[in-house]
Amino acid sequence: MGQEPIRVGLMGLGTVGSGVVRLVKNHQEDLLQRAGRGISIEKILVRDKRKERSVQVDPALLTDRPEEILHDEGIDLVVEVMGGIEPAYTCIREALEGGKHVVTANKDLMALHGTELLSIAGDKGCDLFYEASVAGGIPILRALTEGLSSDRISAIMGIVNGTTNYILTEMTRKGTPFADALANAQDLGYAEADPTADVEGLDAARKMVILANLGFHTHLSLEEVPVRGIRDVTTEDIRFAGQLGYVLKLIGIAKRDAGRVEVSVQPALLSGEHPLASVDGVFNAVYVHGEAVGETMFYGPGAGEMPTATAVVSDLVTVVKNMGLGINGRGIVAPYCEKRWKSPREIFAKHFLRLRLADEAGVMAALTGIFAEAAVSLEKVLQVPVSQGGEAEIVLVTHTASEHQLEAVLRRLDEMPAVRRLMSHYRVEGGDR
Amino acid sequence: MGQEPIRVGLMGLGTVGSGVVRLVKNHQEDLLQRAGRGISIEKILVRDKRKERSVQVDPALLTDRPEEILHDEGIDLVVEVMGGIEPAYTCIREALEGGKHVVTANKDLMALHGTELLSIAGDKGCDLFYEASVAGGIPILRALTEGLSSDRISAIMGIVNGTTNYILTEMTRKGTPFADALANAQDLGYAEADPTADVEGLDAARKMVILANLGFHTHLSLEEVPVRGIRDVTTEDIRFAGQLGYVLKLIGIAKRDAGRVEVSVQPALLSGEHPLASVDGVFNAVYVHGEAVGETMFYGPGAGEMPTATAVVSDLVTVVKNMGLGINGRGIVAPYCEKRWKSPREIFAKHFLRLRLADEAGVMAALTGIFAEAAVSLEKVLQVPVSQGGEAEIVLVTHTASEHQLEAVLRRLDEMPAVRRLMSHYRVEGGDR
């Protein structure tokens, strides 16, 4: 323990960066015990050196030039918490190529360039850890790579965006419409001024790509993932779903059957008994199904200064331990499974459909005929009173059907004049237990 | 990858042992990729070599003499899944002293002799892993030692015994009395013929000692942990608790404040919103509160052949990886925090009390006077109709009070003639959010 402390260059001093500074300072003694060496933040990259900060730092540490960290031979480890693709990508690349270990919280970057950066890290004998990039304080990446390393993961389902989960929880509990719930989330600082990445499901998709690549040992690209956001979700959908025993959540779904994978993000209905169904507010949770272990779930804060900083600094501790053992870069397992996407004929789920129908004789028979023709059977049917004259509303939940079958049904419904409108449709998960 | 496989000696071929054999066999290719070397089970210790097995093994591998494994220089790694203290303790000691790495699922042993065995392992440069000893398939020990390594853990609460959680779930959902629910659990194989260790809370206490020692970096002894089982829990208690918004669970509680710890196991009431409240049936979950990360929870199967085997084989993969890196035994952090138990004046909780009172004038005033005298204020009061004449029943929930205060109240209640009987009392957790 008499060794010099590890010299760290911190890139970014926003929310997470400030948390890292605080945690390293407040837990100094514990970190020394656990890592075997002290941790010293030597330089901090900021955009504006004169800006006032919520955390106290020696102004002499601040710099606005990345090369002051990247070209400093004395710095062993770079912590990147700037976010976004550039300059983060260039900085991390350069750090790794210069033999520096990297800890990052950057999901955008890891979803897009993770495989490439990990391969550089492996070549250079550097660690590249990114636990904080998915589900903030939940150590889910370690669970996948180590805790469940003996198992074959068959499904990963995640509530991995706290903003949308908060909005949907408000819509569910209080009946608040989407726009108001979003405004509340913005007032509380849970949603950004431009909420697109959260609300459209893009943020969740990035995290799901990271999870699926780790869990399935493959290399999937973000642009291949179908994504649907929550803008069109209505409180009526949520209420009808509730009547049938379901909860509506923005769910990332990654499944693997016989070596073929599917990954998607969408608002979906969960059976009330599913472990994810009771995950409310800004909390995150990742459900992992392994062939041998069965159902597991990892729950915790998905964002926030200190939770995310905890994940960053835990990675930092691992890098320091690895340095003591001389094993940096050795933990990286290159993706060894070929990428094979499922076709729409191989993706199976139940589906919830809400339809506005003409209130005429024979409509129900015609409707159920369409499902029968596509060999899709119905599990639940709910007739809903409608105030407008001449129309009836009906809510259906199918038994398990392929996406291909569902598309056939939707096409036929669209052609049927008595179907006035498809109000909404959602995938349904977790009702088979 | 051209290396010889790691030679493993398996001690025990019961439920978990069979699962280990199955997993190593079925996941051979994956394990090779992840561990970097094959895994070969070379010898299996059994009590009766002629007994029929649910898993197919080469009879030539079976032995009934531990020394055939312990004295075999070619065996690098011992997997102990016999359970119980002896001969497991002697075997593991001998294995470690002979320089063999050990993976065990033995909670009894690790709760009693964990600190000693870990210190031998450290001295000998051997790994000793025991993920499977707590909460079966949930990688909770890794979460504590690695995922949350940068944080200071302030509380660990666990539903770590599936048998009692199943029984309490049946009692809650169906109103089944304790004895019948226990009998059902035995019929289903969830409870053993002698259910003492589960029902009396001893099994949970062992797991809590392991968790608390890891989370708090200290060395607590099993016999210091107050334990109360669920034999006296009634369906009435559960029903009244439910009316007040609580769920009754057997909870292991480990908390640390200002360096002082408490660890206990008891049936306790959880606020319905607590993440542990929805953990039902044979599932386990461990809730971890860290100063920085806040609330996290780890959920999964607490027992069973394949889930437990997953934890064992994941440990095995880590040993093999560590062998490749030459770092066995280096991950063991000796307990560095002094053991300091809280006094009853430092243990705080809310409490639920159910009392049978004489139905006389002035009783309520006298009763509330007792609480006021001990400076315990009341949060909830529920008057319950009683069929028997001359008696009234009342359910109280206090605000947070010390154990010392509660004891004073209980003593005074015992002396008060109008209090006919203290029907039950439980600690209450998680209602402050």
PDB file of C-alpha atoms in Angstrom, chain B residues 189-411:
ATOM      1  CA  GLY B 189     -39.939 -30.651  -2.475  1.00  0.00           C
ATOM      2  CA  TYR B 190     -39.444 -27.026  -1.433  1.00  0.00           C
ATOM      3  CA  ALA B 191     -39.068 -27.974   2.245  1.00  0.00           C
ATOM      4  CA  GLU B 192     -37.126 -30.834   3.755  1.00  0.00           C
ATOM      5  CA  ALA B 193     -38.577 -33.546   5.973  1.00  0.00           C
ATOM      6  CA  ASP B 194     -36.942 -31.762   8.900  1.00  0.00           C
ATOM      7  CA  PRO B 195     -37.705 -28.125   8.074  1.00  0.00           C
ATOM      8  CA  THR B 196     -36.119 -26.689  11.231  1.00  0.00           C
ATOM      9  CA  ALA B 197     -33.191 -24.843   9.651  1.00  0.00           C
ATOM     10  CA  ASP B 198     -35.474 -23.099   7.155  1.00  0.00           C
ATOM     11  CA  VAL B 199     -38.504 -22.435   9.327  1.00  0.00           C
ATOM     12  CA  GLU B 200     -36.532 -21.273  12.368  1.00  0.00           C
ATOM     13  CA  GLY B 201     -34.587 -18.780  10.265  1.00  0.00           C
ATOM     14  CA  LEU B 202     -31.179 -20.439  10.775  1.00  0.00           C
ATOM     15  CA  ASP B 203     -30.556 -20.945   7.078  1.00  0.00           C
ATOM     16  CA  ALA B 204     -31.332 -17.276   6.432  1.00  0.00           C
ATOM     17  CA  ALA B 205     -29.054 -16.247   9.305  1.00  0.00           C
ATOM     18  CA  ARG B 206     -26.113 -18.121   7.779  1.00  0.00           C
ATOM     19  CA  LYS B 207     -26.587 -16.321   4.493  1.00  0.00           C
ATOM     20  CA  MET B 208     -26.947 -12.947   6.194  1.00  0.00           C
ATOM     21  CA  VAL B 209     -23.665 -13.438   8.055  1.00  0.00           C
ATOM     22  CA  ILE B 210     -21.932 -14.149   4.750  1.00  0.00           C
ATOM     23  CA  LEU B 211     -23.518 -11.086   3.127  1.00  0.00           C
ATOM     24  CA  ALA B 212     -22.834  -8.774   6.069  1.00  0.00           C
ATOM     25  CA  ASN B 213     -19.211  -9.844   6.344  1.00  0.00           C
ATOM     26  CA  LEU B 214     -18.645  -9.174   2.648  1.00  0.00           C
ATOM     27  CA  GLY B 215     -20.649  -5.952   2.516  1.00  0.00           C
ATOM     28  CA  PHE B 216     -19.275  -4.455   5.722  1.00  0.00           C
ATOM     29  CA  HIS B 217     -15.733  -5.906   5.460  1.00  0.00           C
ATOM     30  CA  THR B 218     -15.875  -7.283   8.951  1.00  0.00           C
ATOM     31  CA  HIS B 219     -16.002 -10.603  10.779  1.00  0.00           C
ATOM     32  CA  LEU B 220     -19.316 -11.313  12.468  1.00  0.00           C
ATOM     33  CA  SER B 221     -20.121 -14.655  14.047  1.00  0.00           C
ATOM     34  CA  LEU B 222     -23.287 -16.572  13.403  1.00  0.00           C
ATOM     35  CA  GLU B 223     -24.054 -17.041  17.104  1.00  0.00           C
ATOM     36  CA  GLU B 224     -24.196 -13.284  17.620  1.00  0.00           C
ATOM     37  CA  VAL B 225     -27.123 -12.896  15.219  1.00  0.00           C
ATOM     38  CA  PRO B 226     -30.604 -12.797  16.800  1.00  0.00           C
ATOM     39  CA  VAL B 227     -32.894 -15.114  14.859  1.00  0.00           C
ATOM     40  CA  ARG B 228     -36.640 -15.567  14.953  1.00  0.00           C
ATOM     41  CA  GLY B 229     -38.443 -18.013  12.681  1.00  0.00           C
ATOM     42  CA  ILE B 230     -41.935 -18.046  11.186  1.00  0.00           C
ATOM     43  CA  ARG B 231     -43.616 -20.817  13.202  1.00  0.00           C
ATOM     44  CA  ASP B 232     -45.726 -18.338  15.159  1.00  0.00           C
ATOM     45  CA  VAL B 233     -46.829 -16.274  12.184  1.00  0.00           C
ATOM     46  CA  THR B 234     -50.597 -16.465  11.705  1.00  0.00           C
ATOM     47  CA  THR B 235     -52.786 -15.697   8.726  1.00  0.00           C
ATOM     48  CA  GLU B 236     -54.512 -13.079  10.916  1.00  0.00           C
ATOM     49  CA  ASP B 237     -51.222 -11.221  11.354  1.00  0.00           C
ATOM     50  CA  ILE B 238     -50.768 -11.279   7.604  1.00  0.00           C
ATOM     51  CA  ARG B 239     -54.300 -10.073   6.989  1.00  0.00           C
ATOM     52  CA  PHE B 240     -54.072  -7.181   9.428  1.00  0.00           C
ATOM     53  CA  ALA B 241     -50.687  -6.233   8.061  1.00  0.00           C
ATOM     54  CA  GLY B 242     -52.197  -6.227   4.569  1.00  0.00           C
ATOM     55  CA  GLN B 243     -54.968  -3.875   5.708  1.00  0.00           C
ATOM     56  CA  LEU B 244     -52.288  -1.418   6.783  1.00  0.00           C
ATOM     57  CA  GLY B 245     -50.402  -1.713   3.482  1.00  0.00           C
ATOM     58  CA  TYR B 246     -47.721  -4.172   4.580  1.00  0.00           C
ATOM     59  CA  VAL B 247     -46.511  -7.560   3.402  1.00  0.00           C
ATOM     60  CA  LEU B 248     -45.081 -10.100   5.866  1.00  0.00           C
ATOM     61  CA  LYS B 249     -41.768 -11.688   4.864  1.00  0.00           C
ATOM     62  CA  LEU B 250     -38.915 -13.484   6.598  1.00  0.00           C
ATOM     63  CA  ILE B 251     -36.270 -10.795   6.270  1.00  0.00           C
ATOM     64  CA  GLY B 252     -32.585 -10.790   7.032  1.00  0.00           C
ATOM     65  CA  ILE B 253     -31.590  -7.282   8.003  1.00  0.00           C
ATOM     66  CA  ALA B 254     -27.997  -6.051   8.108  1.00  0.00           C
ATOM     67  CA  LYS B 255     -27.408  -2.356   8.616  1.00  0.00           C
ATOM     68  CA  ARG B 256     -24.434  -0.193   9.355  1.00  0.00           C
ATOM     69  CA  ASP B 257     -24.471   3.330  10.742  1.00  0.00           C
ATOM     70  CA  ALA B 258     -21.334   5.195  11.724  1.00  0.00           C
ATOM     71  CA  GLY B 259     -19.345   1.967  11.766  1.00  0.00           C
ATOM     72  CA  ARG B 260     -21.726   0.072  14.046  1.00  0.00           C
ATOM     73  CA  VAL B 261     -23.660  -2.883  12.694  1.00  0.00           C
ATOM     74  CA  GLU B 262     -26.829  -4.852  13.352  1.00  0.00           C
ATOM     75  CA  VAL B 263     -27.698  -8.183  11.780  1.00  0.00           C
ATOM     76  CA  SER B 264     -30.908 -10.078  12.479  1.00  0.00           C
ATOM     77  CA  VAL B 265     -33.391 -12.444  10.916  1.00  0.00           C
ATOM     78  CA  GLN B 266     -37.107 -12.256  11.670  1.00  0.00           C
ATOM     79  CA  PRO B 267     -40.537 -12.187  10.137  1.00  0.00           C
ATOM     80  CA  ALA B 268     -41.019  -8.498   9.424  1.00  0.00           C
ATOM     81  CA  LEU B 269     -43.504  -6.247   7.690  1.00  0.00           C
ATOM     82  CA  LEU B 270     -42.487  -4.516   4.512  1.00  0.00           C
ATOM     83  CA  SER B 271     -44.229  -1.513   3.077  1.00  0.00           C
ATOM     84  CA  GLY B 272     -46.002  -2.600  -0.111  1.00  0.00           C
ATOM     85  CA  GLU B 273     -43.802  -0.261  -2.158  1.00  0.00           C
ATOM     86  CA  HIS B 274     -40.539  -1.772  -0.974  1.00  0.00           C
ATOM     87  CA  PRO B 275     -38.757  -3.587  -3.831  1.00  0.00           C
ATOM     88  CA  LEU B 276     -38.652  -6.768  -1.717  1.00  0.00           C
ATOM     89  CA  ALA B 277     -42.414  -6.725  -1.115  1.00  0.00           C
ATOM     90  CA  SER B 278     -43.267  -8.235  -4.500  1.00  0.00           C
ATOM     91  CA  VAL B 279     -40.761 -11.108  -4.260  1.00  0.00           C
ATOM     92  CA  ASP B 280     -43.012 -14.138  -4.016  1.00  0.00           C
ATOM     93  CA  GLY B 281     -42.865 -17.915  -3.942  1.00  0.00           C
ATOM     94  CA  VAL B 282     -39.525 -19.689  -3.826  1.00  0.00           C
ATOM     95  CA  PHE B 283     -37.710 -16.690  -5.335  1.00  0.00           C
ATOM     96  CA  ASN B 284     -34.971 -14.913  -3.406  1.00  0.00           C
ATOM     97  CA  ALA B 285     -33.912 -11.299  -3.543  1.00  0.00           C
ATOM     98  CA  VAL B 286     -31.273  -9.194  -1.873  1.00  0.00           C
ATOM     99  CA  TYR B 287     -31.812  -5.476  -1.455  1.00  0.00           C
ATOM    100  CA  VAL B 288     -28.628  -3.450  -1.085  1.00  0.00           C
ATOM    101  CA  HIS B 289     -28.519   0.184  -0.071  1.00  0.00           C
ATOM    102  CA  GLY B 290     -25.275   2.004  -0.718  1.00  0.00           C
ATOM    103  CA  GLU B 291     -24.516   5.526   0.447  1.00  0.00           C
ATOM    104  CA  ALA B 292     -23.802   6.669  -3.106  1.00  0.00           C
ATOM    105  CA  VAL B 293     -25.744   4.263  -5.301  1.00  0.00           C
ATOM    106  CA  GLY B 294     -28.940   4.305  -3.251  1.00  0.00           C
ATOM    107  CA  GLU B 295     -31.389   1.422  -3.619  1.00  0.00           C
ATOM    108  CA  THR B 296     -30.560  -1.668  -5.654  1.00  0.00           C
ATOM    109  CA  MET B 297     -32.049  -5.149  -5.685  1.00  0.00           C
ATOM    110  CA  PHE B 298     -30.910  -8.491  -7.056  1.00  0.00           C
ATOM    111  CA  TYR B 299     -33.629 -11.053  -7.751  1.00  0.00           C
ATOM    112  CA  GLY B 300     -33.638 -14.672  -8.856  1.00  0.00           C
ATOM    113  CA  PRO B 301     -34.017 -18.327  -7.972  1.00  0.00           C
ATOM    114  CA  GLY B 302     -32.614 -18.993  -4.506  1.00  0.00           C
ATOM    115  CA  ALA B 303     -32.169 -22.713  -4.892  1.00  0.00           C
ATOM    116  CA  GLY B 304     -32.692 -25.585  -7.289  1.00  0.00           C
ATOM    117  CA  GLU B 305     -30.350 -27.815  -9.228  1.00  0.00           C
ATOM    118  CA  MET B 306     -29.558 -25.687 -12.265  1.00  0.00           C
ATOM    119  CA  PRO B 307     -29.637 -22.175 -10.741  1.00  0.00           C
ATOM    120  CA  THR B 308     -27.247 -23.209  -7.973  1.00  0.00           C
ATOM    121  CA  ALA B 309     -25.078 -25.092 -10.462  1.00  0.00           C
ATOM    122  CA  THR B 310     -24.882 -21.919 -12.576  1.00  0.00           C
ATOM    123  CA  ALA B 311     -23.364 -20.054  -9.631  1.00  0.00           C
ATOM    124  CA  VAL B 312     -20.921 -22.896  -8.942  1.00  0.00           C
ATOM    125  CA  VAL B 313     -19.772 -23.153 -12.552  1.00  0.00           C
ATOM    126  CA  SER B 314     -19.483 -19.345 -12.936  1.00  0.00           C
ATOM    127  CA  ASP B 315     -17.097 -19.452  -9.957  1.00  0.00           C
ATOM    128  CA  LEU B 316     -15.292 -22.315 -11.641  1.00  0.00           C
ATOM    129  CA  VAL B 317     -14.874 -20.214 -14.798  1.00  0.00           C
ATOM    130  CA  THR B 318     -13.376 -17.411 -12.696  1.00  0.00           C
ATOM    131  CA  VAL B 319     -10.885 -19.818 -11.088  1.00  0.00           C
ATOM    132  CA  VAL B 320      -9.841 -21.072 -14.513  1.00  0.00           C
ATOM    133  CA  LYS B 321      -9.469 -17.513 -15.840  1.00  0.00           C
ATOM    134  CA  ASN B 322      -7.428 -16.587 -12.773  1.00  0.00           C
ATOM    135  CA  MET B 323      -5.205 -19.622 -13.362  1.00  0.00           C
ATOM    136  CA  GLY B 324      -4.561 -18.412 -16.896  1.00  0.00           C
ATOM    137  CA  LEU B 325      -3.620 -15.013 -15.511  1.00  0.00           C
ATOM    138  CA  GLY B 326      -1.685 -16.404 -12.563  1.00  0.00           C
ATOM    139  CA  ILE B 327      -3.635 -14.393 -10.019  1.00  0.00           C
ATOM    140  CA  ASN B 328      -5.391 -17.004  -7.883  1.00  0.00           C
ATOM    141  CA  GLY B 329      -5.974 -16.039  -4.286  1.00  0.00           C
ATOM    142  CA  ARG B 330      -5.257 -12.393  -5.009  1.00  0.00           C
ATOM    143  CA  GLY B 331      -8.864 -11.246  -4.958  1.00  0.00           C
ATOM    144  CA  ILE B 332      -9.407 -12.003  -1.280  1.00  0.00           C
ATOM    145  CA  VAL B 333      -9.746  -8.794   0.754  1.00  0.00           C
ATOM    146  CA  ALA B 334      -9.244  -9.537   4.444  1.00  0.00           C
ATOM    147  CA  PRO B 335     -11.879  -7.959   6.726  1.00  0.00           C
ATOM    148  CA  TYR B 336     -10.468  -4.531   7.599  1.00  0.00           C
ATOM    149  CA  CYS B 337     -13.324  -3.053   9.639  1.00  0.00           C
ATOM    150  CA  GLU B 338     -13.436  -3.635  13.373  1.00  0.00           C
ATOM    151  CA  LYS B 339     -16.516  -5.511  14.555  1.00  0.00           C
ATOM    152  CA  ARG B 340     -18.740  -3.150  16.502  1.00  0.00           C
ATOM    153  CA  TRP B 341     -22.333  -4.201  17.172  1.00  0.00           C
ATOM    154  CA  LYS B 342     -25.027  -1.643  17.740  1.00  0.00           C
ATOM    155  CA  SER B 343     -26.571  -1.546  21.206  1.00  0.00           C
ATOM    156  CA  PRO B 344     -30.389  -1.794  21.541  1.00  0.00           C
ATOM    157  CA  ARG B 345     -30.377   2.002  21.861  1.00  0.00           C
ATOM    158  CA  GLU B 346     -28.890   2.281  18.371  1.00  0.00           C
ATOM    159  CA  ILE B 347     -31.194  -0.094  16.478  1.00  0.00           C
ATOM    160  CA  PHE B 348     -34.152   1.804  15.065  1.00  0.00           C
ATOM    161  CA  ALA B 349     -37.296   0.606  13.340  1.00  0.00           C
ATOM    162  CA  LYS B 350     -41.026   0.957  13.270  1.00  0.00           C
ATOM    163  CA  HIS B 351     -42.973  -1.782  15.041  1.00  0.00           C
ATOM    164  CA  PHE B 352     -46.298  -3.486  14.523  1.00  0.00           C
ATOM    165  CA  LEU B 353     -48.093  -4.725  17.658  1.00  0.00           C
ATOM    166  CA  ARG B 354     -51.326  -6.655  17.866  1.00  0.00           C
ATOM    167  CA  LEU B 355     -52.953  -6.653  21.289  1.00  0.00           C
ATOM    168  CA  ARG B 356     -55.994  -8.245  22.892  1.00  0.00           C
ATOM    169  CA  LEU B 357     -57.413  -5.813  25.450  1.00  0.00           C
ATOM    170  CA  ALA B 358     -60.107  -5.856  28.092  1.00  0.00           C
ATOM    171  CA  ASP B 359     -63.044  -3.933  26.643  1.00  0.00           C
ATOM    172  CA  GLU B 360     -63.235  -1.440  29.488  1.00  0.00           C
ATOM    173  CA  ALA B 361     -63.414   2.315  29.821  1.00  0.00           C
ATOM    174  CA  GLY B 362     -60.021   3.989  30.035  1.00  0.00           C
ATOM    175  CA  VAL B 363     -58.016   1.134  28.508  1.00  0.00           C
ATOM    176  CA  MET B 364     -57.065   3.032  25.379  1.00  0.00           C
ATOM    177  CA  ALA B 365     -55.935   6.000  27.431  1.00  0.00           C
ATOM    178  CA  ALA B 366     -53.774   3.769  29.631  1.00  0.00           C
ATOM    179  CA  LEU B 367     -52.383   1.998  26.586  1.00  0.00           C
ATOM    180  CA  THR B 368     -51.425   5.127  24.674  1.00  0.00           C
ATOM    181  CA  GLY B 369     -49.990   6.461  27.931  1.00  0.00           C
ATOM    182  CA  ILE B 370     -47.476   3.608  27.982  1.00  0.00           C
ATOM    183  CA  PHE B 371     -46.229   4.500  24.513  1.00  0.00           C
ATOM    184  CA  ALA B 372     -46.082   8.197  25.369  1.00  0.00           C
ATOM    185  CA  GLU B 373     -44.046   7.456  28.497  1.00  0.00           C
ATOM    186  CA  ALA B 374     -41.449   5.607  26.418  1.00  0.00           C
ATOM    187  CA  ALA B 375     -41.481   8.511  23.940  1.00  0.00           C
ATOM    188  CA  VAL B 376     -42.774   6.190  21.210  1.00  0.00           C
ATOM    189  CA  SER B 377     -45.344   7.827  18.970  1.00  0.00           C
ATOM    190  CA  LEU B 378     -47.938   5.943  16.974  1.00  0.00           C
ATOM    191  CA  GLU B 379     -48.287   6.091  13.208  1.00  0.00           C
ATOM    192  CA  LYS B 380     -51.285   3.839  12.654  1.00  0.00           C
ATOM    193  CA  VAL B 381     -54.006   2.411  14.871  1.00  0.00           C
ATOM    194  CA  LEU B 382     -56.506  -0.191  13.703  1.00  0.00           C
ATOM    195  CA  GLN B 383     -59.377  -1.300  15.926  1.00  0.00           C
ATOM    196  CA  VAL B 384     -60.442  -4.819  15.054  1.00  0.00           C
ATOM    197  CA  PRO B 385     -63.826  -6.357  15.850  1.00  0.00           C
ATOM    198  CA  VAL B 386     -63.553  -9.400  18.110  1.00  0.00           C
ATOM    199  CA  SER B 387     -66.200 -12.046  18.436  1.00  0.00           C
ATOM    200  CA  GLN B 388     -65.392 -12.977  22.034  1.00  0.00           C
ATOM    201  CA  GLY B 389     -67.230 -10.866  24.590  1.00  0.00           C
ATOM    202  CA  GLY B 390     -65.433  -8.498  26.860  1.00  0.00           C
ATOM    203  CA  GLU B 391     -62.353  -8.148  24.700  1.00  0.00           C
ATOM    204  CA  ALA B 392     -61.181  -5.755  22.034  1.00  0.00           C
ATOM    205  CA  GLU B 393     -58.347  -6.193  19.601  1.00  0.00           C
ATOM    206  CA  ILE B 394     -56.114  -3.422  18.461  1.00  0.00           C
ATOM    207  CA  VAL B 395     -53.296  -3.199  15.941  1.00  0.00           C
ATOM    208  CA  LEU B 396     -50.683  -0.471  16.313  1.00  0.00           C
ATOM    209  CA  VAL B 397     -47.791   0.671  14.184  1.00  0.00           C
ATOM    210  CA  THR B 398     -45.283   2.923  15.909  1.00  0.00           C
ATOM    211  CA  HIS B 399     -43.129   5.602  14.396  1.00  0.00           C
ATOM    212  CA  THR B 400     -39.422   4.824  14.375  1.00  0.00           C
ATOM    213  CA  ALA B 401     -38.248   3.836  17.838  1.00  0.00           C
ATOM    214  CA  SER B 402     -35.188   2.150  19.286  1.00  0.00           C
ATOM    215  CA  GLU B 403     -35.192  -1.463  20.329  1.00  0.00           C
ATOM    216  CA  HIS B 404     -34.503  -0.231  23.822  1.00  0.00           C
ATOM    217  CA  GLN B 405     -37.667   1.870  23.752  1.00  0.00           C
ATOM    218  CA  LEU B 406     -39.680  -1.018  22.351  1.00  0.00           C
ATOM    219  CA  GLU B 407     -38.500  -3.310  25.124  1.00  0.00           C
ATOM    220  CA  ALA B 408     -39.603  -0.748  27.692  1.00  0.00           C
ATOM    221  CA  VAL B 409     -43.055  -0.618  26.064  1.00  0.00           C
ATOM    222  CA  LEU B 410     -43.356  -4.408  25.963  1.00  0.00           C
ATOM    223  CA  ARG B 411     -42.399  -4.680  29.636  1.00  0.00           C
TER     224      ARG B 411
END
